[in-house]
Amino acid sequence: MDNHTRKLLGLTDKHLFFDEEWLIEKEYKGVQAQFIKGKLDDSSSYCEHCRSVRIIRNGSYTTRTQMLKVKEKLTILELKRTRFLCHDCGRTFSAKTDLVDEHHQLTKELKQVILMELYENQSRKLIAKKYFVSDGTVTRILREATKHYQPRMNFLPTVLCMDEFKSMNSVSGSMSFICVDGTTNQLFTILEDRRLYKLTQYFLRFPRKARLKVKYLVMDMNASYCQLLKTVFPNAEIVTDRFHIVQHINRSFNQLRVQIMNRFRTSHSENQKKYRRLKRYWKLLLKDSTTLEPLKRHYHRLFKRPISQTEIVDELLSYNEELRTAYHFCQLLRYYFVKRGTEGFQETLKQFHLRYLSRLKRNSRSSIATNRVFQMPLRCPTQTASLRG
């Protein structure tokens, strides 16, 4: 093997020796693999255990180390390693190389590449398949890397975005916790348990000076993390994630639509038509009215004529005045929300008491009660979209 090939393959260790016929292709573990055969002899001058110089060669043994794939094929470095025997302590040791850690079967370079792949948004199984390793191997590489990670326990971002997610069955809690720096969208921490006392224990490890600098806690509308304010972040304010506010409005309106739709579930033929239409075209009612197509008409079986999206929505709203009022109410809220019109958003909530909108009434009251919680996300650009990505 010439020097250029050595550099190309990353086999520049001067203690590695290769014959002329150093490459063999054969099947290995069910796939076609490339074997690079060589010899490792570092000519040690002393025992690595007792430092004695009374050592002799004591045969050799063969090891197989997986390298980075070449031409998308599994590549194995098969080395015949020299074994040494110490006359003083009676122990044996073998030749070593910087390419691979002792007692490991993957080269350091391959581990680094797999670790870099974990930064991307892809599954462990996909990474394992790509590099001819197991899912457990990818997990071990990740755990080894986290052992050397030392978090800064004297710093907290001014904006913390919090959310929970389902991680693995092996964790103690039903849901895990993720926290992102809202100013940089960089991952801050992941905890296996999202329960309040666990979060309190974790954040109290930070000095009070760092905790006082946290200004905003961004979370969803159902989270109980607001209790952290009293004991952990006394200077912070709760900010409801903008995504969850829009989701809250849509869910409330959709509940009302289902309630009104079920009123038309009778034996009357006209009511049956209205029921089927409200059930079939519910997505159009949840869309922003500015994104509906007003001119293009397509044939729709339930209407038995060509009709546009705007005309479908108008037809559905004509079935019930309560539904029409709620629809325009939600569209107006969404408009002010997108335009960040805090005053218009709050004024709209106050104007519509919705005395006859049973589904939206309860949710609107809760919105007015949490006036500050709803105002903050309209003014603050931070949200937890990076958590869901």
mmCIF file of C-alpha atoms in Angstrom:
data_model
loop_
_atom_site.group_PDB
_atom_site.id
_atom_site.type_symbol
_atom_site.label_atom_id
_atom_site.label_comp_id
_atom_site.label_asym_id
_atom_site.label_seq_id
_atom_site.Cartn_x
_atom_site.Cartn_y
_atom_site.Cartn_z
ATOM 1 C CA MET A 1 0.000 0.000 0.000
ATOM 2 C CA ASP A 2 1.517 3.336 -1.074
ATOM 3 C CA ASN A 3 1.493 6.521 1.018
ATOM 4 C CA HIS A 4 -1.288 8.186 -0.982
ATOM 5 C CA THR A 5 -3.611 5.234 -0.374
ATOM 6 C CA ARG A 6 -2.699 5.269 3.326
ATOM 7 C CA LYS A 7 -3.632 8.949 3.595
ATOM 8 C CA LEU A 8 -6.845 8.378 1.671
ATOM 9 C CA LEU A 9 -7.908 5.574 4.033
ATOM 10 C CA GLY A 10 -6.587 7.253 7.191
ATOM 11 C CA LEU A 11 -4.067 4.438 7.843
ATOM 12 C CA THR A 12 -1.014 6.630 8.425
ATOM 13 C CA ASP A 13 0.161 4.898 11.623
ATOM 14 C CA LYS A 14 3.831 4.039 11.067
ATOM 15 C CA HIS A 15 3.404 0.765 12.975
ATOM 16 C CA LEU A 16 0.974 -0.571 10.352
ATOM 17 C CA PHE A 17 2.383 -2.786 7.609
ATOM 18 C CA PHE A 18 0.552 -4.063 4.528
ATOM 19 C CA ASP A 19 1.374 -6.686 1.904
ATOM 20 C CA GLU A 20 0.884 -6.195 -1.823
ATOM 21 C CA GLU A 21 -2.427 -8.113 -1.780
ATOM 22 C CA TRP A 22 -3.973 -6.175 1.075
ATOM 23 C CA LEU A 23 -7.591 -5.888 -0.167
ATOM 24 C CA ILE A 24 -10.074 -8.789 -0.148
ATOM 25 C CA GLU A 25 -13.813 -8.669 -0.865
ATOM 26 C CA LYS A 26 -16.112 -11.264 0.688
ATOM 27 C CA GLU A 27 -19.461 -11.618 2.416
ATOM 28 C CA TYR A 28 -19.504 -10.661 6.084
ATOM 29 C CA LYS A 29 -22.555 -10.725 8.347
ATOM 30 C CA GLY A 30 -24.894 -10.959 5.398
ATOM 31 C CA VAL A 31 -23.444 -8.055 3.381
ATOM 32 C CA GLN A 32 -20.631 -7.662 0.874
ATOM 33 C CA ALA A 33 -17.612 -6.287 2.722
ATOM 34 C CA GLN A 34 -14.078 -5.105 1.958
ATOM 35 C CA PHE A 35 -11.282 -6.431 4.170
ATOM 36 C CA ILE A 36 -8.028 -4.511 4.479
ATOM 37 C CA LYS A 37 -5.425 -6.959 5.791
ATOM 38 C CA GLY A 38 -2.322 -5.789 7.597
ATOM 39 C CA LYS A 39 0.012 -6.228 10.534
ATOM 40 C CA LEU A 40 0.420 -4.091 13.665
ATOM 41 C CA ASP A 41 3.821 -4.190 15.369
ATOM 42 C CA ASP A 42 4.847 -1.236 17.537
ATOM 43 C CA SER A 43 8.113 -2.852 18.758
ATOM 44 C CA SER A 44 7.534 -1.998 22.419
ATOM 45 C CA SER A 45 10.704 -1.596 24.498
ATOM 46 C CA TYR A 46 9.140 -2.075 27.958
ATOM 47 C CA CYS A 47 6.177 -3.682 29.700
ATOM 48 C CA GLU A 48 3.132 -1.411 29.889
ATOM 49 C CA HIS A 49 2.203 -2.922 33.276
ATOM 50 C CA CYS A 50 5.451 -2.903 35.304
ATOM 51 C CA ARG A 51 7.747 -0.912 32.969
ATOM 52 C CA SER A 52 10.228 -3.777 32.825
ATOM 53 C CA VAL A 53 12.425 -4.062 29.718
ATOM 54 C CA ARG A 54 12.571 -7.867 29.957
ATOM 55 C CA ILE A 55 9.903 -8.560 27.340
ATOM 56 C CA ILE A 56 9.732 -10.941 24.400
ATOM 57 C CA ARG A 57 7.389 -11.491 21.473
ATOM 58 C CA ASN A 58 4.753 -14.071 22.333
ATOM 59 C CA GLY A 59 2.946 -14.813 19.093
ATOM 60 C CA SER A 60 0.119 -12.805 17.569
ATOM 61 C CA TYR A 61 -3.651 -12.656 17.250
ATOM 62 C CA THR A 62 -6.094 -11.163 14.737
ATOM 63 C CA THR A 63 -8.568 -8.340 15.368
ATOM 64 C CA ARG A 64 -11.258 -6.900 13.131
ATOM 65 C CA THR A 65 -12.055 -3.203 13.349
ATOM 66 C CA GLN A 66 -14.797 -1.517 11.367
ATOM 67 C CA MET A 67 -13.714 1.601 9.480
ATOM 68 C CA LEU A 68 -15.585 4.288 7.602
ATOM 69 C CA LYS A 69 -17.327 2.759 4.601
ATOM 70 C CA VAL A 70 -15.545 3.007 1.255
ATOM 71 C CA LYS A 71 -17.654 3.213 -1.924
ATOM 72 C CA GLU A 72 -20.742 2.681 0.282
ATOM 73 C CA LYS A 73 -19.443 -0.766 1.289
ATOM 74 C CA LEU A 74 -18.727 -2.137 4.743
ATOM 75 C CA THR A 75 -14.965 -1.833 5.305
ATOM 76 C CA ILE A 76 -13.114 -3.940 7.886
ATOM 77 C CA LEU A 77 -9.515 -3.454 9.000
ATOM 78 C CA GLU A 78 -8.164 -6.918 9.805
ATOM 79 C CA LEU A 79 -4.903 -6.642 11.740
ATOM 80 C CA LYS A 80 -2.527 -9.282 12.991
ATOM 81 C CA ARG A 81 -1.332 -7.791 16.283
ATOM 82 C CA THR A 82 1.932 -8.763 17.942
ATOM 83 C CA ARG A 83 1.601 -10.055 21.514
ATOM 84 C CA PHE A 84 4.347 -9.452 24.104
ATOM 85 C CA LEU A 85 5.183 -11.328 27.322
ATOM 86 C CA CYS A 86 6.920 -9.764 30.337
ATOM 87 C CA HIS A 87 9.362 -12.027 32.219
ATOM 88 C CA ASP A 88 9.124 -9.995 35.428
ATOM 89 C CA CYS A 89 5.352 -9.694 35.997
ATOM 90 C CA GLY A 90 4.294 -12.567 33.738
ATOM 91 C CA ARG A 91 1.566 -10.512 32.066
ATOM 92 C CA THR A 92 0.975 -10.066 28.371
ATOM 93 C CA PHE A 93 0.095 -7.030 26.280
ATOM 94 C CA SER A 94 -0.268 -6.327 22.592
ATOM 95 C CA ALA A 95 0.623 -3.710 20.017
ATOM 96 C CA LYS A 96 -1.707 -0.704 19.935
ATOM 97 C CA THR A 97 -2.715 1.952 17.442
ATOM 98 C CA ASP A 98 -4.323 5.375 17.744
ATOM 99 C CA LEU A 99 -6.920 4.409 15.130
ATOM 100 C CA VAL A 100 -9.097 2.589 17.638
ATOM 101 C CA ASP A 101 -9.631 2.586 21.406
ATOM 102 C CA GLU A 102 -8.568 -0.496 23.322
ATOM 103 C CA HIS A 103 -11.158 -3.317 23.332
ATOM 104 C CA HIS A 104 -13.317 -1.432 20.800
ATOM 105 C CA GLN A 105 -14.363 -2.619 17.351
ATOM 106 C CA LEU A 106 -15.078 0.743 15.703
ATOM 107 C CA THR A 107 -12.410 3.241 14.690
ATOM 108 C CA LYS A 108 -12.398 6.649 16.372
ATOM 109 C CA GLU A 109 -13.107 8.281 13.019
ATOM 110 C CA LEU A 110 -16.243 6.174 12.491
ATOM 111 C CA LYS A 111 -17.493 7.036 15.989
ATOM 112 C CA GLN A 112 -17.005 10.746 15.331
ATOM 113 C CA VAL A 113 -18.946 10.555 12.066
ATOM 114 C CA ILE A 114 -21.831 8.705 13.770
ATOM 115 C CA LEU A 115 -21.833 11.305 16.542
ATOM 116 C CA MET A 116 -22.053 14.103 13.959
ATOM 117 C CA GLU A 117 -24.976 12.304 12.302
ATOM 118 C CA LEU A 118 -26.841 12.486 15.619
ATOM 119 C CA TYR A 119 -26.914 16.264 15.267
ATOM 120 C CA GLU A 120 -29.231 15.888 12.266
ATOM 121 C CA ASN A 121 -32.972 15.286 12.465
ATOM 122 C CA GLN A 122 -32.969 11.546 11.781
ATOM 123 C CA SER A 123 -33.572 8.351 13.713
ATOM 124 C CA ARG A 124 -30.889 6.192 15.313
ATOM 125 C CA LYS A 125 -32.023 3.217 13.249
ATOM 126 C CA LEU A 126 -31.418 5.145 10.032
ATOM 127 C CA ILE A 127 -27.908 6.087 11.177
ATOM 128 C CA ALA A 128 -27.228 2.476 12.188
ATOM 129 C CA LYS A 129 -28.347 1.206 8.789
ATOM 130 C CA LYS A 130 -26.255 3.812 6.981
ATOM 131 C CA TYR A 131 -23.018 2.809 8.757
ATOM 132 C CA PHE A 132 -23.605 -0.956 9.148
ATOM 133 C CA VAL A 133 -23.879 -0.885 12.950
ATOM 134 C CA SER A 134 -26.658 -1.673 15.410
ATOM 135 C CA ASP A 135 -29.066 0.746 17.038
ATOM 136 C CA GLY A 136 -27.521 -0.138 20.403
ATOM 137 C CA THR A 137 -24.078 0.856 19.117
ATOM 138 C CA VAL A 138 -25.345 4.302 18.122
ATOM 139 C CA THR A 139 -26.877 4.684 21.595
ATOM 140 C CA ARG A 140 -23.594 3.715 23.297
ATOM 141 C CA ILE A 141 -21.657 6.252 21.217
ATOM 142 C CA LEU A 142 -24.114 8.938 22.280
ATOM 143 C CA ARG A 143 -23.822 7.954 25.946
ATOM 144 C CA GLU A 144 -20.020 8.007 25.773
ATOM 145 C CA ALA A 145 -20.149 11.529 24.383
ATOM 146 C CA THR A 146 -22.512 12.744 27.115
ATOM 147 C CA LYS A 147 -20.128 11.499 29.821
ATOM 148 C CA HIS A 148 -17.617 14.138 28.754
ATOM 149 C CA TYR A 149 -20.225 16.906 28.540
ATOM 150 C CA GLN A 150 -19.936 19.399 31.377
ATOM 151 C CA PRO A 151 -22.897 21.847 31.422
ATOM 152 C CA ARG A 152 -22.406 25.419 32.589
ATOM 153 C CA MET A 153 -24.122 25.570 35.960
ATOM 154 C CA ASN A 154 -23.660 29.332 36.372
ATOM 155 C CA PHE A 155 -25.660 30.493 33.337
ATOM 156 C CA LEU A 156 -29.326 30.481 32.303
ATOM 157 C CA PRO A 157 -30.816 32.082 29.147
ATOM 158 C CA THR A 158 -33.157 35.050 29.531
ATOM 159 C CA VAL A 159 -35.821 33.117 27.589
ATOM 160 C CA LEU A 160 -36.517 29.439 28.312
ATOM 161 C CA CYS A 161 -38.815 27.483 25.968
ATOM 162 C CA MET A 162 -40.240 24.408 27.718
ATOM 163 C CA ASP A 163 -42.165 21.419 26.455
ATOM 164 C CA GLU A 164 -42.647 17.714 27.141
ATOM 165 C CA PHE A 165 -42.292 14.755 24.801
ATOM 166 C CA LYS A 166 -42.515 10.979 24.817
ATOM 167 C CA SER A 167 -38.972 9.613 24.783
ATOM 168 C CA MET A 168 -38.383 5.974 25.772
ATOM 169 C CA ASN A 169 -40.103 3.314 27.852
ATOM 170 C CA SER A 170 -37.015 2.993 30.055
ATOM 171 C CA VAL A 171 -37.360 6.468 31.617
ATOM 172 C CA SER A 172 -38.946 6.795 35.054
ATOM 173 C CA GLY A 173 -41.625 9.343 34.118
ATOM 174 C CA SER A 174 -44.355 9.001 31.517
ATOM 175 C CA MET A 175 -43.049 12.059 29.644
ATOM 176 C CA SER A 176 -39.614 13.656 29.308
ATOM 177 C CA PHE A 177 -38.710 17.340 29.435
ATOM 178 C CA ILE A 178 -36.933 19.472 26.843
ATOM 179 C CA CYS A 179 -35.741 23.040 27.248
ATOM 180 C CA VAL A 180 -34.384 25.366 24.546
ATOM 181 C CA ASP A 181 -32.634 28.722 24.741
ATOM 182 C CA GLY A 182 -35.288 31.012 23.261
ATOM 183 C CA THR A 183 -32.771 33.651 22.168
ATOM 184 C CA THR A 184 -30.574 31.308 20.101
ATOM 185 C CA ASN A 185 -32.895 28.311 19.479
ATOM 186 C CA GLN A 186 -30.103 26.076 20.798
ATOM 187 C CA LEU A 187 -30.905 23.035 22.918
ATOM 188 C CA PHE A 188 -30.346 23.844 26.587
ATOM 189 C CA THR A 189 -31.174 20.573 28.351
ATOM 190 C CA ILE A 190 -33.170 17.350 28.155
ATOM 191 C CA LEU A 191 -34.410 15.647 31.321
ATOM 192 C CA GLU A 192 -35.926 12.172 31.404
ATOM 193 C CA ASP A 193 -38.682 13.180 33.855
ATOM 194 C CA ARG A 194 -40.952 16.211 33.402
ATOM 195 C CA ARG A 195 -42.529 16.062 36.888
ATOM 196 C CA LEU A 196 -42.442 19.350 38.768
ATOM 197 C CA TYR A 197 -40.302 18.272 41.718
ATOM 198 C CA LYS A 198 -37.667 16.881 39.333
ATOM 199 C CA LEU A 199 -37.545 20.160 37.403
ATOM 200 C CA THR A 200 -37.318 22.127 40.639
ATOM 201 C CA GLN A 201 -34.397 19.995 41.837
ATOM 202 C CA TYR A 202 -32.576 20.501 38.533
ATOM 203 C CA PHE A 203 -32.990 24.268 38.202
ATOM 204 C CA LEU A 204 -32.223 24.937 41.872
ATOM 205 C CA ARG A 205 -28.719 23.668 41.143
ATOM 206 C CA PHE A 206 -28.124 26.961 39.352
ATOM 207 C CA PRO A 207 -27.154 29.946 41.534
ATOM 208 C CA ARG A 208 -29.886 32.433 42.423
ATOM 209 C CA LYS A 209 -28.105 35.177 40.474
ATOM 210 C CA ALA A 210 -28.457 33.167 37.243
ATOM 211 C CA ARG A 211 -32.107 32.271 37.944
ATOM 212 C CA LEU A 212 -33.036 35.902 38.525
ATOM 213 C CA LYS A 213 -31.911 36.757 34.974
ATOM 214 C CA VAL A 214 -34.600 34.546 33.392
ATOM 215 C CA LYS A 215 -37.301 36.915 32.060
ATOM 216 C CA TYR A 216 -39.673 34.655 30.111
ATOM 217 C CA LEU A 217 -40.866 31.057 30.338
ATOM 218 C CA VAL A 218 -42.441 30.030 27.018
ATOM 219 C CA MET A 219 -44.766 27.025 27.286
ATOM 220 C CA ASP A 220 -48.061 25.572 26.111
ATOM 221 C CA MET A 221 -51.416 26.456 27.639
ATOM 222 C CA ASN A 222 -51.819 23.259 29.654
ATOM 223 C CA ALA A 223 -48.397 23.122 31.238
ATOM 224 C CA SER A 224 -48.029 23.264 35.018
ATOM 225 C CA TYR A 225 -44.554 24.778 34.791
ATOM 226 C CA CYS A 226 -45.925 28.139 35.968
ATOM 227 C CA GLN A 227 -45.407 26.863 39.515
ATOM 228 C CA LEU A 228 -41.671 27.177 38.888
ATOM 229 C CA LEU A 229 -42.079 30.960 39.069
ATOM 230 C CA LYS A 230 -42.550 31.037 42.828
ATOM 231 C CA THR A 231 -39.553 28.962 43.862
ATOM 232 C CA VAL A 232 -37.142 28.998 40.900
ATOM 233 C CA PHE A 233 -37.660 31.998 38.573
ATOM 234 C CA PRO A 234 -39.206 34.852 40.606
ATOM 235 C CA ASN A 235 -38.469 37.504 37.936
ATOM 236 C CA ALA A 236 -39.846 35.521 34.982
ATOM 237 C CA GLU A 237 -43.173 35.927 33.201
ATOM 238 C CA ILE A 238 -45.272 33.202 31.584
ATOM 239 C CA VAL A 239 -45.553 33.433 27.798
ATOM 240 C CA THR A 240 -48.052 31.154 26.101
ATOM 241 C CA ASP A 241 -46.592 29.767 22.898
ATOM 242 C CA ARG A 242 -48.201 31.378 19.837
ATOM 243 C CA PHE A 243 -48.649 27.990 18.223
ATOM 244 C CA HIS A 244 -50.810 26.806 21.117
ATOM 245 C CA ILE A 245 -52.970 29.936 21.068
ATOM 246 C CA VAL A 246 -53.844 29.342 17.404
ATOM 247 C CA GLN A 247 -54.392 25.676 18.206
ATOM 248 C CA HIS A 248 -56.631 26.695 21.115
ATOM 249 C CA ILE A 249 -58.798 28.894 18.864
ATOM 250 C CA ASN A 250 -59.105 26.194 16.193
ATOM 251 C CA ARG A 251 -59.955 23.471 18.691
ATOM 252 C CA SER A 252 -62.645 25.594 20.333
ATOM 253 C CA PHE A 253 -64.284 26.416 17.007
ATOM 254 C CA ASN A 254 -64.084 22.810 15.833
ATOM 255 C CA GLN A 255 -65.858 21.627 18.982
ATOM 256 C CA LEU A 256 -68.655 24.064 18.237
ATOM 257 C CA ARG A 257 -68.826 22.849 14.620
ATOM 258 C CA VAL A 258 -69.252 19.237 15.771
ATOM 259 C CA GLN A 259 -71.971 20.241 18.216
ATOM 260 C CA ILE A 260 -73.935 22.130 15.539
ATOM 261 C CA MET A 261 -73.289 19.413 12.954
ATOM 262 C CA ASN A 262 -74.885 16.791 15.200
ATOM 263 C CA ARG A 263 -78.071 18.855 15.345
ATOM 264 C CA PHE A 264 -78.561 18.100 11.638
ATOM 265 C CA ARG A 265 -78.191 14.360 12.177
ATOM 266 C CA THR A 266 -81.872 13.619 11.652
ATOM 267 C CA SER A 267 -83.994 11.690 9.194
ATOM 268 C CA HIS A 268 -84.817 14.834 7.245
ATOM 269 C CA SER A 269 -83.110 14.758 3.822
ATOM 270 C CA GLU A 270 -82.055 18.432 3.826
ATOM 271 C CA ASN A 271 -80.607 18.123 7.303
ATOM 272 C CA GLN A 272 -78.691 15.022 6.223
ATOM 273 C CA LYS A 273 -77.122 17.004 3.372
ATOM 274 C CA LYS A 274 -76.033 19.738 5.783
ATOM 275 C CA TYR A 275 -74.662 17.144 8.196
ATOM 276 C CA ARG A 276 -72.574 15.440 5.514
ATOM 277 C CA ARG A 277 -71.252 18.734 4.171
ATOM 278 C CA LEU A 278 -70.247 20.020 7.608
ATOM 279 C CA LYS A 279 -68.521 16.724 8.265
ATOM 280 C CA ARG A 280 -66.761 16.552 4.896
ATOM 281 C CA TYR A 281 -65.463 20.130 4.594
ATOM 282 C CA TRP A 282 -64.446 20.852 8.182
ATOM 283 C CA LYS A 283 -60.847 21.678 7.178
ATOM 284 C CA LEU A 284 -61.983 24.625 5.069
ATOM 285 C CA LEU A 285 -63.673 26.160 8.100
ATOM 286 C CA LEU A 286 -60.406 25.996 10.051
ATOM 287 C CA LYS A 287 -58.307 27.584 7.307
ATOM 288 C CA ASP A 288 -57.409 31.247 7.270
ATOM 289 C CA SER A 289 -60.087 32.928 5.156
ATOM 290 C CA THR A 290 -57.412 34.822 3.201
ATOM 291 C CA THR A 291 -55.978 31.528 1.904
ATOM 292 C CA LEU A 292 -59.267 30.202 0.510
ATOM 293 C CA GLU A 293 -59.547 29.985 -3.276
ATOM 294 C CA PRO A 294 -62.389 32.356 -4.384
ATOM 295 C CA LEU A 295 -62.429 31.801 -8.162
ATOM 296 C CA LYS A 296 -61.385 28.266 -9.086
ATOM 297 C CA ARG A 297 -64.422 26.018 -9.136
ATOM 298 C CA HIS A 298 -64.318 22.228 -8.980
ATOM 299 C CA TYR A 299 -67.140 19.743 -9.034
ATOM 300 C CA HIS A 300 -68.072 18.476 -5.577
ATOM 301 C CA ARG A 301 -70.378 15.509 -5.237
ATOM 302 C CA LEU A 302 -72.083 16.717 -2.062
ATOM 303 C CA PHE A 303 -73.080 19.982 -3.773
ATOM 304 C CA LYS A 304 -73.660 18.429 -7.209
ATOM 305 C CA ARG A 305 -72.133 21.422 -8.964
ATOM 306 C CA PRO A 306 -68.803 23.188 -9.525
ATOM 307 C CA ILE A 307 -68.076 25.373 -6.518
ATOM 308 C CA SER A 308 -65.071 27.258 -5.091
ATOM 309 C CA GLN A 309 -63.644 27.003 -1.577
ATOM 310 C CA THR A 310 -65.001 30.422 -0.586
ATOM 311 C CA GLU A 311 -68.473 29.475 -1.798
ATOM 312 C CA ILE A 312 -68.335 26.214 0.167
ATOM 313 C CA VAL A 313 -67.514 28.090 3.381
ATOM 314 C CA ASP A 314 -70.293 30.626 2.755
ATOM 315 C CA GLU A 315 -72.744 27.782 2.164
ATOM 316 C CA LEU A 316 -71.741 26.000 5.376
ATOM 317 C CA LEU A 317 -71.980 29.180 7.443
ATOM 318 C CA SER A 318 -75.465 29.868 6.114
ATOM 319 C CA TYR A 319 -76.743 26.764 7.921
ATOM 320 C CA ASN A 320 -76.421 28.285 11.379
ATOM 321 C CA GLU A 321 -76.074 31.861 12.634
ATOM 322 C CA GLU A 322 -74.199 30.712 15.725
ATOM 323 C CA LEU A 323 -71.600 29.005 13.548
ATOM 324 C CA ARG A 324 -71.288 32.075 11.314
ATOM 325 C CA THR A 325 -70.714 34.424 14.261
ATOM 326 C CA ALA A 326 -68.140 32.088 15.803
ATOM 327 C CA TYR A 327 -66.348 31.746 12.450
ATOM 328 C CA HIS A 328 -65.945 35.504 11.984
ATOM 329 C CA PHE A 329 -64.978 35.833 15.637
ATOM 330 C CA CYS A 330 -62.142 33.313 15.241
ATOM 331 C CA GLN A 331 -61.006 34.795 11.917
ATOM 332 C CA LEU A 332 -60.793 38.241 13.496
ATOM 333 C CA LEU A 333 -58.808 36.891 16.440
ATOM 334 C CA ARG A 334 -56.466 35.124 14.048
ATOM 335 C CA TYR A 335 -56.006 38.324 12.023
ATOM 336 C CA TYR A 336 -55.008 40.373 15.071
ATOM 337 C CA PHE A 337 -52.836 37.536 16.267
ATOM 338 C CA VAL A 338 -50.859 37.295 13.008
ATOM 339 C CA LYS A 339 -50.518 41.087 12.819
ATOM 340 C CA ARG A 340 -49.496 41.179 16.502
ATOM 341 C CA GLY A 341 -52.330 43.567 17.260
ATOM 342 C CA THR A 342 -52.464 43.183 21.021
ATOM 343 C CA GLU A 343 -55.115 45.849 21.616
ATOM 344 C CA GLY A 344 -57.326 44.593 18.779
ATOM 345 C CA PHE A 345 -56.974 41.013 19.994
ATOM 346 C CA GLN A 346 -58.027 41.881 23.529
ATOM 347 C CA GLU A 347 -60.800 44.235 22.384
ATOM 348 C CA THR A 348 -62.255 41.483 20.193
ATOM 349 C CA LEU A 349 -62.382 39.135 23.168
ATOM 350 C CA LYS A 350 -64.191 41.753 25.250
ATOM 351 C CA GLN A 351 -66.724 42.684 22.543
ATOM 352 C CA PHE A 352 -67.853 39.122 21.900
ATOM 353 C CA HIS A 353 -69.415 37.827 25.105
ATOM 354 C CA LEU A 354 -70.735 34.890 23.065
ATOM 355 C CA ARG A 355 -73.793 34.360 25.232
ATOM 356 C CA TYR A 356 -75.145 31.826 22.757
ATOM 357 C CA LEU A 357 -71.849 30.147 21.835
ATOM 358 C CA SER A 358 -71.735 27.418 24.451
ATOM 359 C CA ARG A 359 -68.468 25.832 23.333
ATOM 360 C CA LEU A 360 -66.509 29.023 22.867
ATOM 361 C CA LYS A 361 -67.900 30.771 25.900
ATOM 362 C CA ARG A 362 -65.853 28.862 28.435
ATOM 363 C CA ASN A 363 -62.622 29.138 26.432
ATOM 364 C CA SER A 364 -63.103 32.861 25.765
ATOM 365 C CA ARG A 365 -63.593 33.575 29.451
ATOM 366 C CA SER A 366 -60.401 31.722 30.280
ATOM 367 C CA SER A 367 -58.628 33.771 27.602
ATOM 368 C CA ILE A 368 -59.803 37.041 29.135
ATOM 369 C CA ALA A 369 -58.861 35.799 32.606
ATOM 370 C CA THR A 370 -55.317 35.131 31.385
ATOM 371 C CA ASN A 371 -55.081 38.506 29.663
ATOM 372 C CA ARG A 372 -51.385 38.960 30.420
ATOM 373 C CA VAL A 373 -50.562 35.441 29.231
ATOM 374 C CA PHE A 374 -52.156 36.172 25.843
ATOM 375 C CA GLN A 375 -50.645 39.631 25.438
ATOM 376 C CA MET A 376 -47.059 38.534 25.936
ATOM 377 C CA PRO A 377 -46.747 36.145 22.941
ATOM 378 C CA LEU A 378 -48.112 38.876 20.655
ATOM 379 C CA ARG A 379 -45.287 41.175 21.707
ATOM 380 C CA CYS A 380 -42.574 38.586 22.245
ATOM 381 C CA PRO A 381 -41.121 36.953 19.073
ATOM 382 C CA THR A 382 -40.090 33.825 20.950
ATOM 383 C CA GLN A 383 -42.025 30.596 20.584
ATOM 384 C CA THR A 384 -41.435 26.850 20.906
ATOM 385 C CA ALA A 385 -41.489 26.051 17.184
ATOM 386 C CA SER A 386 -37.893 24.847 17.452
ATOM 387 C CA LEU A 387 -39.017 22.264 20.031
ATOM 388 C CA ARG A 388 -41.510 20.763 17.603
ATOM 389 C CA GLY A 389 -39.037 20.786 14.760
#
